[in-house]
Short mmCIF file of C-alpha atoms in Angstrom, two decimals:
data_model
loop_
_atom_site.label_atom_id
_atom_site.label_comp_id
_atom_site.label_asym_id
_atom_site.label_seq_id
_atom_site.Cartn_x
_atom_site.Cartn_y
_atom_site.Cartn_z
CA UNK Q 1 14.74 -30.58 150.55
CA UNK Q 2 18.09 -31.30 152.23
CA UNK Q 3 17.62 -35.02 151.53
CA UNK Q 4 17.34 -34.37 147.79
CA UNK Q 5 20.41 -32.14 147.73
CA UNK Q 6 22.41 -34.85 149.51
CA UNK Q 7 21.13 -37.42 146.98
CA UNK Q 8 22.27 -35.24 144.07
CA UNK Q 9 25.73 -34.73 145.61
CA UNK Q 10 26.17 -38.47 146.26
CA UNK Q 11 25.03 -39.33 142.75
CA UNK Q 12 27.39 -36.87 141.09
CA UNK Q 13 30.28 -38.10 143.28
CA UNK Q 14 29.53 -41.72 142.40
CA UNK Q 15 29.46 -41.06 138.68
CA UNK Q 16 32.71 -39.11 138.81
CA UNK Q 17 34.49 -41.98 140.55
CA UNK Q 18 33.24 -44.89 138.47
CA UNK Q 19 32.32 -43.39 135.13
CA UNK Q 20 34.31 -43.58 131.93
CA UNK Q 21 32.95 -40.29 130.62
CA UNK Q 22 30.60 -37.60 131.90
CA UNK Q 23 29.06 -34.81 129.86
CA UNK Q 24 27.31 -31.80 131.38
CA UNK Q 25 24.72 -29.59 129.74
CA UNK Q 26 21.61 -27.45 129.92
CA UNK Q 27 18.12 -28.13 128.61
CA UNK Q 28 14.83 -26.35 128.11
CA UNK Q 29 11.54 -26.93 126.39
CA UNK Q 30 7.75 -27.18 126.34
CA UNK Q 31 5.49 -28.97 128.83
CA UNK Q 32 1.93 -30.15 128.19
CA UNK Q 33 0.47 -31.18 131.54
CA UNK Q 34 -2.75 -32.47 133.04
CA UNK Q 35 -4.12 -34.25 136.12
CA UNK Q 36 -5.49 -37.78 136.10
CA UNK Q 37 -7.05 -40.19 138.58
CA UNK Q 38 -7.36 -43.59 136.88
CA UNK Q 39 -5.89 -43.10 133.41
CA UNK Q 40 -4.01 -40.18 131.81
CA UNK Q 41 -6.22 -37.88 129.72
CA UNK Q 42 -4.95 -35.80 126.79
CA UNK Q 43 -7.77 -33.24 127.02
CA UNK Q 44 -7.44 -29.85 128.73
CA UNK Q 45 -3.67 -29.89 128.45
CA UNK Q 46 -1.95 -26.92 130.10
CA UNK Q 47 1.12 -25.52 128.30
CA UNK Q 48 4.19 -24.77 130.38
CA UNK Q 49 7.96 -25.12 130.30
CA UNK Q 50 10.96 -26.99 131.68
CA UNK Q 51 14.57 -25.85 132.23
CA UNK Q 52 17.48 -27.57 133.92
CA UNK Q 53 21.03 -28.84 134.20
CA UNK Q 54 21.96 -32.27 132.86
CA UNK Q 55 24.65 -34.90 133.26
CA UNK Q 56 25.14 -37.98 131.12
CA UNK Q 57 27.63 -40.57 132.31
CA UNK Q 58 28.89 -43.51 130.22
CA UNK Q 59 28.73 -46.76 132.17
CA UNK Q 60 29.39 -48.79 129.01
CA UNK Q 61 31.05 -46.58 126.41
CA UNK Q 62 28.85 -45.64 123.42
CA UNK Q 63 26.08 -47.92 124.67
CA UNK Q 64 24.71 -47.51 128.21
CA UNK Q 65 24.47 -44.28 130.22
CA UNK Q 66 23.25 -42.90 133.53
CA UNK Q 67 21.47 -39.55 133.36
CA UNK Q 68 20.85 -37.23 136.30
CA UNK Q 69 19.15 -33.88 135.91
CA UNK Q 70 18.09 -31.05 138.18
CA UNK Q 71 15.74 -28.29 137.08
CA UNK Q 72 12.45 -26.43 137.29
CA UNK Q 73 9.29 -27.69 135.62
CA UNK Q 74 5.69 -26.53 135.48
CA UNK Q 75 2.75 -28.89 135.91
CA UNK Q 76 -0.97 -28.45 136.37
CA UNK Q 77 -4.17 -28.59 134.36
CA UNK Q 78 -6.67 -26.44 132.46
CA UNK Q 79 -10.39 -26.45 133.30
CA UNK Q 80 -13.11 -25.16 130.94
CA UNK Q 81 -16.74 -24.50 131.77
CA UNK Q 82 -19.73 -22.18 131.27
CA UNK Q 83 -18.11 -19.51 133.47
CA UNK Q 84 -14.86 -19.48 131.47
CA UNK Q 85 -11.55 -21.27 131.68
CA UNK Q 86 -8.86 -21.51 134.36
CA UNK Q 87 -5.38 -22.99 134.60
CA UNK Q 88 -4.07 -24.43 137.84
CA UNK Q 89 -0.33 -23.81 137.75
CA UNK Q 90 2.15 -25.83 139.84
CA UNK Q 91 5.92 -25.24 139.82
CA UNK Q 92 8.34 -27.97 140.93
CA UNK Q 93 12.05 -28.45 141.48
CA UNK Q 94 12.51 -31.65 139.48
CA UNK Q 95 15.09 -34.45 139.76
CA UNK Q 96 14.86 -37.18 137.07
CA UNK Q 97 17.25 -40.17 137.35
CA UNK Q 98 17.33 -42.33 134.23
CA UNK Q 99 19.20 -45.07 132.41
CA UNK Q 100 19.77 -44.51 128.70
CA UNK Q 101 20.57 -46.94 125.88
CA UNK Q 102 22.24 -45.55 122.75
CA UNK Q 103 21.80 -46.90 119.22
CA UNK Q 104 24.52 -45.92 116.72
CA UNK Q 105 25.40 -42.88 118.88
CA UNK Q 106 22.32 -41.20 117.42
CA UNK Q 107 19.05 -42.44 118.93
CA UNK Q 108 18.69 -42.86 122.71
CA UNK Q 109 15.92 -44.53 124.70
CA UNK Q 110 15.72 -43.43 128.34
CA UNK Q 111 13.71 -44.46 131.37
CA UNK Q 112 13.73 -44.19 135.14
CA UNK Q 113 12.09 -42.25 137.96
CA UNK Q 114 11.67 -38.66 139.02
CA UNK Q 115 11.27 -36.87 142.33
CA UNK Q 116 9.91 -33.32 142.55
CA UNK Q 117 9.34 -30.71 145.24
CA UNK Q 118 6.53 -28.14 144.97
CA UNK Q 119 7.76 -24.53 145.20
CA UNK Q 120 4.87 -22.38 143.89
CA UNK Q 121 1.16 -22.54 143.04
CA UNK Q 122 -1.18 -20.15 141.24
CA UNK Q 123 -4.37 -19.98 139.21
CA UNK Q 124 -5.02 -17.92 136.07
CA UNK Q 125 -7.59 -17.74 133.31
CA UNK Q 126 -10.38 -15.83 131.64
CA UNK Q 127 -14.06 -15.52 132.54
CA UNK Q 128 -16.83 -16.04 129.99
CA UNK Q 129 -17.24 -12.25 129.66
CA UNK Q 130 -13.57 -11.74 128.79
CA UNK Q 131 -12.08 -10.72 132.15
CA UNK Q 132 -8.57 -12.06 132.74
CA UNK Q 133 -7.48 -13.05 136.25
CA UNK Q 134 -4.36 -14.36 137.95
CA UNK Q 135 -3.63 -15.02 141.62
CA UNK Q 136 -1.40 -17.06 143.93
CA UNK Q 137 -3.06 -19.83 145.93
CA UNK Q 138 -1.90 -21.60 149.08
CA UNK Q 139 0.46 -24.51 148.51
CA UNK Q 140 -1.07 -26.11 151.63
CA UNK Q 141 -3.75 -27.51 149.31
CA UNK Q 142 -1.13 -29.80 147.75
CA UNK Q 143 1.44 -32.30 148.91
CA UNK Q 144 4.93 -30.89 148.64
CA UNK Q 145 6.56 -34.07 147.32
CA UNK Q 146 5.76 -35.71 143.98
CA UNK Q 147 7.34 -38.76 142.37
CA UNK Q 148 6.73 -41.10 139.46
CA UNK Q 149 8.04 -42.78 136.32
CA UNK Q 150 9.71 -41.06 133.40
CA UNK Q 151 10.55 -42.32 129.93
CA UNK Q 152 11.37 -40.96 126.51
CA UNK Q 153 13.60 -40.88 123.47
CA UNK Q 154 15.94 -38.38 121.85
CA UNK Q 155 18.13 -37.77 118.84
CA UNK Q 156 21.69 -36.76 119.66
CA UNK Q 157 23.39 -34.41 117.22
CA UNK Q 158 26.42 -33.39 119.28
CA UNK Q 159 26.43 -30.99 120.99
CA UNK Q 160 22.64 -30.67 120.45
CA UNK Q 161 20.02 -33.15 121.65
CA UNK Q 162 16.32 -33.04 120.70
CA UNK Q 163 13.95 -35.21 122.69
CA UNK Q 164 10.50 -36.11 123.96
CA UNK Q 165 9.68 -37.36 127.44
CA UNK Q 166 6.69 -38.37 129.55
CA UNK Q 167 6.28 -38.07 133.35
CA UNK Q 168 3.70 -40.43 134.90
CA UNK Q 169 2.89 -39.41 138.47
CA UNK Q 170 2.51 -42.06 141.17
CA UNK Q 171 1.77 -39.68 144.05
CA UNK Q 172 -1.66 -38.28 144.93
CA UNK Q 173 -0.82 -34.57 144.97
CA UNK Q 174 -4.00 -33.28 146.67
CA UNK Q 175 -3.85 -32.46 150.37
CA UNK Q 176 -6.75 -30.19 151.35
CA UNK Q 177 -9.83 -28.33 150.10
CA UNK Q 178 -8.92 -28.53 146.39
CA UNK Q 179 -9.46 -32.29 146.59
CA UNK Q 180 -13.17 -31.64 147.05
CA UNK Q 181 -13.30 -30.17 143.53
CA UNK Q 182 -10.71 -32.22 141.64
CA UNK Q 183 -11.04 -35.62 143.33
CA UNK Q 184 -9.48 -37.60 146.16
CA UNK Q 185 -6.71 -39.20 144.05
CA UNK Q 186 -5.18 -36.79 141.54
CA UNK Q 187 -1.76 -37.30 139.94
CA UNK Q 188 0.45 -35.40 137.53
CA UNK Q 189 0.79 -36.26 133.85
CA UNK Q 190 3.34 -34.30 131.78
CA UNK Q 191 4.53 -34.55 128.16
CA UNK Q 192 7.82 -32.75 127.48
CA UNK Q 193 9.53 -31.57 124.31
CA UNK Q 194 13.06 -30.35 124.95
CA UNK Q 195 16.34 -29.26 123.46
CA UNK Q 196 19.60 -29.83 125.33
CA UNK Q 197 23.09 -28.48 124.77
CA UNK Q 198 26.04 -30.46 126.15
CA UNK Q 199 29.56 -29.25 126.93
#
């Protein structure tokens, strides 16, 4: 975790030295997540949320930007069967680093990579006879570090930004017994809808 904190500090220092303009803000929104092995699947999506702090630095004024964010995001998947349904809930500290191209100071296309660190895990759901359940599970079943690609688009209505984003995991997140049930190579897939407010 110390490595990621150092990376954030270096990045912010770099942008402050060389940037023409930096805006800070906060964001929050809806996640729709799932696991995949070969190809992303839009079935059994698990709803969740994302919150965080944002920076947007102009490298070429009104045209090309560097974005760095730090926040908390939920991932996981929902499983349905004859015995009921269950959601596997994973919580990560998330660090997306992206380049952004602006069109007419209104529409922005963004893309880059993300790194994430697992901080909590739980399972919840409802049995076929209507009994609700919720419990923490050991994070030892999962790899602590996740990384992948991220891309999206947003509409900027200063100081408000409304956007959509997709996280495509490149890391196999399974590490122990859960892999016997979900597969040997399982990665995160997350759609995000968010609203951001800049200062």
